[in-house]
Short mmCIF file of C-alpha atoms in Angstrom, two decimals:
data_model
loop_
_atom_site.label_atom_id
_atom_site.label_comp_id
_atom_site.label_asym_id
_atom_site.label_seq_id
_atom_site.Cartn_x
_atom_site.Cartn_y
_atom_site.Cartn_z
CA GLN Q 1 -2.41 273.37 46.61
CA VAL Q 2 -2.71 273.76 42.86
CA GLN Q 3 -5.93 275.37 41.66
CA LEU Q 4 -7.27 275.69 38.14
CA GLN Q 5 -9.92 278.15 36.98
CA GLU Q 6 -11.48 278.20 33.52
CA SER Q 7 -12.85 281.39 32.01
CA GLY Q 8 -14.33 282.54 28.74
CA PRO Q 9 -17.56 283.49 26.96
CA GLY Q 10 -20.59 281.48 28.00
CA VAL Q 11 -22.21 281.75 24.55
CA VAL Q 12 -20.64 281.36 21.12
CA LYS Q 13 -22.43 281.70 17.78
CA PRO Q 14 -22.54 278.77 15.36
CA SER Q 15 -19.55 278.72 13.00
CA GLY Q 16 -17.72 280.99 15.42
CA THR Q 17 -14.64 280.38 17.59
CA LEU Q 18 -14.69 279.16 21.17
CA SER Q 19 -11.80 280.49 23.25
CA LEU Q 20 -11.14 279.54 26.86
CA THR Q 21 -8.39 280.20 29.35
CA CYS Q 22 -7.35 278.13 32.35
CA ALA Q 23 -5.55 280.11 35.04
CA VAL Q 24 -3.25 278.02 37.25
CA SER Q 25 -2.43 279.08 40.80
CA GLY Q 26 -0.50 277.45 43.62
CA GLY Q 27 2.19 276.16 41.29
CA PRO Q 28 3.80 276.84 37.93
CA VAL Q 29 2.60 275.44 34.61
CA SER Q 30 6.27 275.02 33.78
CA THR Q 31 6.48 271.69 35.58
CA HIS Q 32 6.97 268.22 34.14
CA ASN Q 33 3.24 267.75 33.86
CA TRP Q 34 0.81 267.55 30.98
CA TRP Q 35 -2.22 269.84 31.07
CA SER Q 36 -5.44 268.69 29.44
CA TRP Q 37 -8.77 270.03 28.30
CA VAL Q 38 -11.79 267.76 28.78
CA ARG Q 39 -15.44 268.45 28.01
CA GLN Q 40 -18.80 267.03 29.02
CA SER Q 41 -21.76 267.54 26.74
CA PRO Q 42 -25.24 267.67 28.27
CA GLY Q 43 -26.31 264.19 29.29
CA LYS Q 44 -23.14 262.62 27.94
CA GLY Q 45 -19.83 261.41 29.26
CA LEU Q 46 -16.52 263.18 29.34
CA GLU Q 47 -14.48 263.61 26.19
CA TRP Q 48 -10.75 264.27 26.24
CA ILE Q 49 -9.93 267.13 23.88
CA GLY Q 50 -6.17 267.39 24.03
CA GLU Q 51 -3.14 268.25 26.13
CA VAL Q 52 -0.09 270.47 26.26
CA SER Q 53 3.24 270.15 28.04
CA HIS Q 54 5.17 272.99 29.65
CA THR Q 55 7.39 273.02 26.57
CA GLY Q 56 4.41 273.52 24.29
CA ASP Q 57 4.24 269.99 22.89
CA VAL Q 58 0.63 269.13 22.12
CA THR Q 59 -1.50 266.04 21.49
CA TYR Q 60 -5.06 266.24 20.23
CA ASN Q 61 -8.08 263.96 20.04
CA PRO Q 62 -8.15 262.90 16.36
CA SER Q 63 -11.89 263.57 16.23
CA LEU Q 64 -11.29 267.26 17.03
CA LYS Q 65 -7.76 267.81 15.80
CA SER Q 66 -8.67 269.83 12.71
CA ARG Q 67 -10.53 272.44 14.80
CA VAL Q 68 -8.63 272.60 18.09
CA THR Q 69 -5.58 274.51 19.30
CA ILE Q 70 -4.15 274.21 22.82
CA SER Q 71 -1.29 276.33 24.10
CA VAL Q 72 0.50 277.22 27.32
CA ASP Q 73 1.76 280.62 28.48
CA SER Q 74 4.30 280.27 31.27
CA SER Q 75 4.56 284.03 31.78
CA LYS Q 76 0.85 284.21 32.62
CA ASN Q 77 0.76 280.74 34.21
CA GLN Q 78 -2.17 279.66 32.11
CA LEU Q 79 -3.25 277.42 29.27
CA SER Q 80 -5.65 278.13 26.47
CA LEU Q 81 -8.11 276.29 24.28
CA THR Q 82 -9.48 277.37 20.91
CA VAL Q 83 -12.13 275.48 18.97
CA ASN Q 84 -13.00 276.74 15.49
CA SER Q 85 -16.17 276.36 13.42
CA VAL Q 86 -18.30 275.42 16.39
CA THR Q 87 -21.73 273.81 16.14
CA ALA Q 88 -24.38 272.91 18.68
CA THR Q 89 -22.53 269.66 19.36
CA ASP Q 90 -19.72 271.70 20.90
CA THR Q 91 -22.06 272.86 23.66
CA ALA Q 92 -20.54 271.45 26.84
CA VAL Q 93 -18.93 272.09 30.18
CA TYR Q 94 -15.22 272.52 29.51
CA PHE Q 95 -12.67 271.48 32.14
CA CYS Q 96 -8.94 271.93 32.37
CA ALA Q 97 -7.01 269.33 34.35
CA ARG Q 98 -3.46 268.39 35.25
CA ALA Q 99 -2.08 264.90 34.76
CA ASN Q 100 0.08 263.69 37.64
CA ASP Q 101 3.84 263.24 37.36
CA GLY Q 102 3.44 259.57 36.51
CA TYR Q 103 0.86 260.31 33.85
CA SER Q 104 -1.61 257.83 35.31
CA HIS Q 105 -4.48 260.08 36.38
CA PHE Q 106 -5.57 263.69 36.77
CA ASP Q 107 -4.72 265.10 40.19
CA TYR Q 108 -6.19 268.58 39.77
CA TRP Q 109 -9.21 269.89 37.88
CA GLY Q 110 -10.91 273.19 37.35
CA GLN Q 111 -14.59 273.46 38.21
CA GLY Q 112 -15.50 273.76 34.57
CA THR Q 113 -17.21 276.41 32.50
CA LEU Q 114 -20.36 275.97 30.44
CA VAL Q 115 -20.16 277.05 26.82
CA THR Q 116 -23.36 277.14 24.80
CA VAL Q 117 -23.30 277.37 21.02
CA SER Q 118 -26.34 279.35 20.02
CA SER Q 119 -27.31 282.19 17.73
CA GLN A 1 -21.57 257.14 23.86
CA SER A 2 -18.72 257.11 26.37
CA ALA A 3 -15.61 254.99 25.95
CA LEU A 4 -16.06 253.50 29.44
CA THR A 5 -19.48 252.25 30.52
CA GLN A 6 -20.98 253.16 33.87
CA PRO A 7 -24.51 252.80 35.23
CA ALA A 8 -26.39 256.09 35.05
CA SER A 9 -27.44 255.98 38.68
CA ALA A 10 -26.94 254.22 41.98
CA SER A 11 -28.52 254.71 45.37
CA GLY A 12 -28.41 253.51 48.92
CA SER A 13 -29.49 254.38 52.42
CA PRO A 14 -27.15 255.99 54.93
CA GLY A 15 -24.74 253.43 56.31
CA GLN A 16 -25.12 251.04 53.40
CA SER A 17 -22.49 250.21 50.79
CA ILE A 18 -22.83 250.71 47.07
CA THR A 19 -20.60 249.63 44.20
CA ILE A 20 -20.28 251.38 40.85
CA SER A 21 -18.88 249.54 37.86
CA CYS A 22 -16.82 250.91 35.00
CA THR A 23 -16.38 248.65 31.99
CA GLY A 24 -13.77 249.21 29.33
CA THR A 25 -11.83 247.21 26.78
CA SER A 26 -8.51 245.49 26.34
CA ASP A 27 -7.12 248.86 25.17
CA ASP A 28 -7.63 250.46 28.56
CA ILE A 29 -8.87 248.86 31.79
CA GLY A 30 -8.12 245.36 30.54
CA THR A 31 -4.43 246.16 30.09
CA PHE A 32 -3.45 249.10 32.28
CA ASP A 33 -3.71 249.56 36.04
CA PHE A 34 -4.21 253.30 35.52
CA VAL A 35 -7.87 253.46 36.51
CA SER A 36 -8.98 256.52 38.45
CA TRP A 37 -12.22 257.69 39.99
CA TYR A 38 -13.47 261.23 40.48
CA GLN A 39 -16.22 262.76 42.58
CA ASN A 40 -18.00 265.66 40.90
CA LYS A 41 -20.36 267.92 42.82
CA PRO A 42 -22.24 270.89 41.32
CA ASP A 43 -20.13 274.03 40.98
CA LYS A 44 -17.10 272.23 42.35
CA ALA A 45 -13.98 270.94 40.65
CA PRO A 46 -13.93 267.16 40.16
CA LYS A 47 -12.00 265.55 42.99
CA LEU A 48 -9.67 262.58 42.61
CA ILE A 49 -10.73 259.86 45.06
CA ILE A 50 -9.04 256.73 43.68
CA TYR A 51 -6.05 256.31 41.38
CA ASP A 52 -4.09 253.37 40.01
CA VAL A 53 -7.14 251.12 40.57
CA TYR A 54 -7.18 251.16 44.38
CA GLN A 55 -4.87 253.89 45.72
CA ARG A 56 -6.41 256.68 47.79
CA PRO A 57 -4.97 260.20 47.76
CA SER A 58 -4.10 261.70 51.10
CA GLY A 59 -7.19 263.09 52.80
CA VAL A 60 -9.71 260.91 51.00
CA SER A 61 -11.94 258.87 53.28
CA ASN A 62 -11.17 255.16 53.57
CA ARG A 63 -14.87 254.57 52.92
CA PHE A 64 -13.91 254.83 49.25
CA SER A 65 -12.21 251.79 47.76
CA GLY A 66 -11.40 250.62 44.25
CA SER A 67 -10.79 247.32 42.52
CA LYS A 68 -10.48 245.79 39.08
CA SER A 69 -11.25 242.47 37.45
CA GLY A 70 -10.55 241.98 33.79
CA LYS A 71 -11.99 244.87 31.82
CA THR A 72 -14.16 246.12 34.67
CA ALA A 73 -13.17 248.44 37.49
CA SER A 74 -15.32 249.12 40.52
CA LEU A 75 -15.70 251.86 43.10
CA THR A 76 -17.23 250.93 46.45
CA ILE A 77 -18.53 253.51 48.88
CA SER A 78 -18.97 252.03 52.35
CA GLY A 79 -20.98 253.56 55.17
CA LEU A 80 -22.83 255.83 52.76
CA GLN A 81 -23.28 259.39 53.99
CA ALA A 82 -25.40 262.30 52.75
CA GLU A 83 -22.24 264.14 51.72
CA ASP A 84 -21.47 261.32 49.26
CA GLU A 85 -24.29 262.46 46.97
CA ALA A 86 -22.51 263.41 43.74
CA ASP A 87 -21.67 262.26 40.26
CA TYR A 88 -18.82 259.77 40.06
CA PHE A 89 -16.89 259.12 36.89
CA CYS A 90 -14.07 256.78 36.05
CA GLY A 91 -11.09 257.36 33.83
CA SER A 92 -8.35 255.24 32.36
CA TYR A 93 -5.19 255.51 30.37
CA THR A 94 -5.64 253.90 26.98
CA SER A 95 -3.50 252.74 24.09
CA SER A 96 -6.15 253.74 21.55
CA SER A 97 -6.21 256.95 19.51
CA THR A 98 -6.31 259.15 22.63
CA PRO A 99 -4.34 258.63 25.85
CA TRP A 100 -7.37 259.04 28.11
CA VAL A 101 -10.92 257.74 28.21
CA PHE A 102 -13.70 258.42 30.66
CA GLY A 103 -17.00 256.99 31.73
CA GLY A 104 -20.37 258.64 31.41
CA GLY A 105 -20.69 259.19 35.12
CA THR A 106 -22.93 257.67 37.78
CA LYS A 107 -25.24 259.82 39.87
CA VAL A 108 -25.22 258.58 43.45
CA THR A 109 -28.26 259.33 45.57
CA VAL A 110 -28.39 258.81 49.32
CA LEU A 111 -31.96 257.86 50.16
#
Protein backbone atom coordinates (compact mmCIF):
# COMPACT_ATOMS: atom_id res chain seq x y z
CA GLN A 1 0.00 0.00 0.00
CA VAL A 2 1.51 3.28 -1.13
CA GLN A 3 1.45 6.06 1.46
CA LEU A 4 2.26 9.73 1.04
CA GLN A 5 3.12 12.15 3.85
CA GLU A 6 3.59 15.89 3.42
CA SER A 7 5.82 17.89 5.73
CA GLY A 8 7.09 21.43 6.05
CA PRO A 9 6.73 24.69 7.97
CA GLY A 10 3.19 25.52 9.01
CA VAL A 11 3.79 29.29 8.77
CA VAL A 12 5.60 31.27 6.09
CA LYS A 13 6.11 35.04 6.05
CA PRO A 14 4.72 37.13 3.19
CA SER A 15 7.16 37.43 0.28
CA GLY A 16 8.98 34.39 1.61
CA THR A 17 9.38 30.88 0.17
CA LEU A 18 7.11 27.93 0.91
CA SER A 19 8.92 24.59 0.81
CA LEU A 20 7.23 21.23 1.29
CA THR A 21 8.30 17.63 1.02
CA CYS A 22 6.18 14.57 0.27
CA ALA A 23 7.67 11.32 1.54
CA VAL A 24 6.51 8.22 -0.35
CA SER A 25 6.45 4.80 1.30
CA GLY A 26 5.22 1.40 0.20
CA GLY A 27 6.54 1.85 -3.32
CA PRO A 28 9.16 3.74 -5.30
CA VAL A 29 8.67 7.18 -6.84
CA SER A 30 10.63 5.83 -9.79
CA THR A 31 7.56 4.24 -11.34
CA HIS A 32 5.72 5.19 -14.51
CA ASN A 33 3.45 7.50 -12.57
CA TRP A 34 3.05 11.24 -12.36
CA TRP A 35 3.12 12.84 -8.92
CA SER A 36 1.12 15.99 -8.31
CA TRP A 37 0.75 18.78 -5.80
CA VAL A 38 -2.76 20.08 -5.17
CA ARG A 39 -3.92 22.75 -2.73
CA GLN A 40 -7.18 23.78 -1.10
CA SER A 41 -7.54 27.32 0.15
CA PRO A 42 -9.89 27.99 3.08
CA GLY A 43 -13.48 27.76 1.92
CA LYS A 44 -12.46 27.13 -1.68
CA GLY A 45 -12.08 24.20 -4.01
CA LEU A 46 -8.99 22.28 -4.92
CA GLU A 47 -6.42 23.75 -7.26
CA TRP A 48 -3.93 21.64 -9.17
CA ILE A 49 -0.44 23.12 -8.81
CA GLY A 50 1.71 20.90 -10.96
CA GLU A 51 3.23 17.46 -11.44
CA VAL A 52 6.51 15.65 -11.86
CA SER A 53 7.41 12.32 -13.44
CA HIS A 54 10.01 9.89 -12.14
CA THR A 55 12.36 11.21 -14.81
CA GLY A 56 11.97 14.76 -13.55
CA ASP A 57 9.72 16.04 -16.33
CA VAL A 58 7.40 18.70 -14.93
CA THR A 59 4.14 20.42 -15.86
CA TYR A 60 2.83 23.45 -13.99
CA ASN A 61 -0.45 25.31 -13.65
CA PRO A 62 0.06 28.41 -15.83
CA SER A 63 -1.39 30.60 -13.08
CA LEU A 64 1.43 29.57 -10.72
CA LYS A 65 4.20 28.62 -13.12
CA SER A 66 6.37 31.68 -12.52
CA ARG A 67 6.60 30.96 -8.77
CA VAL A 68 6.53 27.17 -8.49
CA THR A 69 9.17 24.45 -8.67
CA ILE A 70 8.43 20.74 -8.30
CA SER A 71 11.10 18.06 -8.20
CA VAL A 72 11.57 14.39 -7.40
CA ASP A 73 14.40 12.70 -5.50
CA SER A 74 14.48 8.97 -6.17
CA SER A 75 17.28 8.38 -3.67
CA LYS A 76 15.11 9.75 -0.85
CA ASN A 77 11.85 8.49 -2.40
CA GLN A 78 10.22 11.87 -2.12
CA LEU A 79 8.98 14.85 -4.08
CA SER A 80 9.26 18.51 -3.27
CA LEU A 81 7.34 21.72 -3.83
CA THR A 82 8.65 25.27 -3.66
CA VAL A 83 6.51 28.37 -4.03
CA ASN A 84 8.27 31.74 -4.12
CA SER A 85 7.04 35.22 -3.22
CA VAL A 86 4.08 33.94 -1.24
CA THR A 87 1.12 36.07 -0.22
CA ALA A 88 -1.93 35.44 1.93
CA THR A 89 -3.65 33.87 -1.07
CA ASP A 90 -1.16 31.01 -0.88
CA THR A 91 -2.55 30.01 2.51
CA ALA A 92 -3.96 26.53 1.96
CA VAL A 93 -3.83 22.85 2.76
CA TYR A 94 -1.27 21.35 0.40
CA PHE A 95 -1.64 17.75 -0.78
CA CYS A 96 0.62 15.48 -2.76
CA ALA A 97 -1.05 12.78 -4.85
CA ARG A 98 -0.18 10.06 -7.33
CA ALA A 99 -1.90 9.73 -10.68
CA ASN A 100 -2.71 6.14 -11.63
CA ASP A 101 -0.93 4.28 -14.42
CA GLY A 102 -3.62 5.24 -16.91
CA TYR A 103 -3.47 8.89 -15.91
CA SER A 104 -7.21 9.06 -15.35
CA HIS A 105 -7.45 9.75 -11.62
CA PHE A 106 -5.43 10.00 -8.41
CA ASP A 107 -5.17 6.69 -6.61
CA TYR A 108 -3.16 7.82 -3.58
CA TRP A 109 -3.10 11.07 -1.61
CA GLY A 110 -1.31 12.43 1.39
CA GLN A 111 -3.40 13.76 4.26
CA GLY A 112 -2.34 17.29 3.51
CA THR A 113 -0.48 19.94 5.45
CA LEU A 114 -1.76 23.41 6.30
CA VAL A 115 0.50 26.29 5.36
CA THR A 116 -0.42 29.76 6.60
CA VAL A 117 1.18 32.86 5.13
CA SER A 118 1.41 35.37 7.93
CA SER A 119 3.88 37.79 9.43
CA GLN B 1 -14.29 29.68 -7.95
CA SER B 2 -13.70 26.01 -8.72
CA ALA B 3 -13.48 24.65 -12.25
CA LEU B 4 -16.13 22.01 -11.47
CA THR B 5 -19.31 23.02 -9.68
CA GLN B 6 -20.66 21.06 -6.73
CA PRO B 7 -23.33 21.90 -4.16
CA ALA B 8 -21.78 23.07 -0.90
CA SER B 9 -23.76 20.64 1.21
CA ALA B 10 -26.04 17.63 1.13
CA SER B 11 -27.75 15.69 3.87
CA GLY B 12 -29.92 12.69 4.50
CA SER B 13 -31.12 10.38 7.21
CA PRO B 14 -29.56 6.97 7.83
CA GLY B 15 -30.71 4.50 5.22
CA GLN B 16 -31.66 7.15 2.68
CA SER B 17 -29.92 7.86 -0.61
CA ILE B 18 -28.36 11.14 -1.63
CA THR B 19 -26.92 12.30 -4.95
CA ILE B 20 -24.19 14.88 -5.41
CA SER B 21 -23.73 16.60 -8.74
CA CYS B 22 -20.54 17.82 -10.35
CA THR B 23 -20.91 20.09 -13.36
CA GLY B 24 -18.11 20.86 -15.76
CA THR B 25 -17.65 21.91 -19.36
CA SER B 26 -17.00 20.44 -22.77
CA ASP B 27 -13.27 20.62 -21.95
CA ASP B 28 -13.58 18.07 -19.16
CA ILE B 29 -16.64 16.09 -18.07
CA GLY B 30 -18.43 16.73 -21.34
CA THR B 31 -15.68 15.05 -23.35
CA PHE B 32 -13.72 12.66 -21.14
CA ASP B 33 -14.89 9.68 -19.09
CA PHE B 34 -12.13 10.37 -16.57
CA VAL B 35 -14.34 11.58 -13.73
CA SER B 36 -13.33 10.56 -10.23
CA TRP B 37 -14.75 11.08 -6.76
CA TYR B 38 -12.92 11.33 -3.47
CA GLN B 39 -14.00 11.11 0.15
CA ASN B 40 -12.15 13.48 2.46
CA LYS B 41 -12.40 13.18 6.24
CA PRO B 42 -10.61 15.45 8.74
CA ASP B 43 -6.97 14.54 9.30
CA LYS B 44 -7.21 11.73 6.78
CA ALA B 45 -5.89 11.41 3.25
CA PRO B 46 -8.55 11.81 0.55
CA LYS B 47 -9.76 8.40 -0.53
CA LEU B 48 -10.63 7.45 -4.10
CA ILE B 49 -14.16 6.01 -4.18
CA ILE B 50 -15.12 6.24 -7.86
CA TYR B 51 -12.99 6.50 -10.99
CA ASP B 52 -13.66 6.56 -14.72
CA VAL B 53 -17.22 7.81 -14.01
CA TYR B 54 -18.60 4.66 -12.38
CA GLN B 55 -15.78 2.25 -11.50
CA ARG B 56 -15.25 1.36 -7.84
CA PRO B 57 -11.79 0.57 -6.47
CA SER B 58 -11.41 -2.70 -4.65
CA GLY B 59 -12.64 -2.41 -1.08
CA VAL B 60 -15.00 0.51 -1.65
CA SER B 61 -18.57 -0.14 -0.61
CA ASN B 62 -21.08 -0.78 -3.40
CA ARG B 63 -23.28 1.83 -1.71
CA PHE B 64 -21.23 4.34 -3.68
CA SER B 65 -22.07 4.66 -7.37
CA GLY B 66 -21.23 7.13 -10.11
CA SER B 67 -22.78 8.24 -13.37
CA LYS B 68 -22.51 10.95 -16.00
CA SER B 69 -24.84 12.75 -18.36
CA GLY B 70 -23.50 15.41 -20.65
CA LYS B 71 -21.36 17.82 -18.67
CA THR B 72 -22.62 16.66 -15.29
CA ALA B 73 -21.36 13.75 -13.24
CA SER B 74 -23.11 12.42 -10.16
CA LEU B 75 -22.19 10.47 -7.06
CA THR B 76 -24.95 8.54 -5.29
CA ILE B 77 -24.58 7.23 -1.77
CA SER B 78 -27.21 4.60 -1.00
CA GLY B 79 -28.16 3.36 2.44
CA LEU B 80 -26.55 6.38 4.08
CA GLN B 81 -24.54 5.58 7.20
CA ALA B 82 -23.03 7.77 9.92
CA GLU B 83 -19.55 6.85 8.68
CA ASP B 84 -20.37 8.49 5.34
CA GLU B 85 -20.18 11.95 6.90
CA ALA B 86 -17.32 13.64 5.05
CA ASP B 87 -16.47 16.08 2.30
CA TYR B 88 -16.75 14.67 -1.20
CA PHE B 89 -15.05 16.24 -4.17
CA CYS B 90 -14.99 15.38 -7.83
CA GLY B 91 -12.13 15.57 -10.27
CA SER B 92 -11.73 15.28 -14.01
CA TYR B 93 -9.09 15.17 -16.66
CA THR B 94 -9.31 18.25 -18.85
CA SER B 95 -7.99 19.48 -22.16
CA SER B 96 -7.72 23.04 -20.90
CA SER B 97 -4.57 24.75 -19.62
CA THR B 98 -4.09 22.20 -16.82
CA PRO B 99 -4.61 18.43 -17.06
CA TRP B 100 -6.76 18.24 -13.92
CA VAL B 101 -9.69 20.14 -12.49
CA PHE B 102 -11.57 19.64 -9.26
CA GLY B 103 -14.83 20.60 -7.65
CA GLY B 104 -15.27 22.73 -4.57
CA GLY B 105 -16.38 19.82 -2.46
CA THR B 106 -19.72 18.86 -0.92
CA LYS B 107 -20.10 18.40 2.81
CA VAL B 108 -22.34 15.42 3.49
CA THR B 109 -24.19 15.35 6.79
CA VAL B 110 -26.02 12.31 8.11
CA LEU B 111 -28.97 13.60 10.10
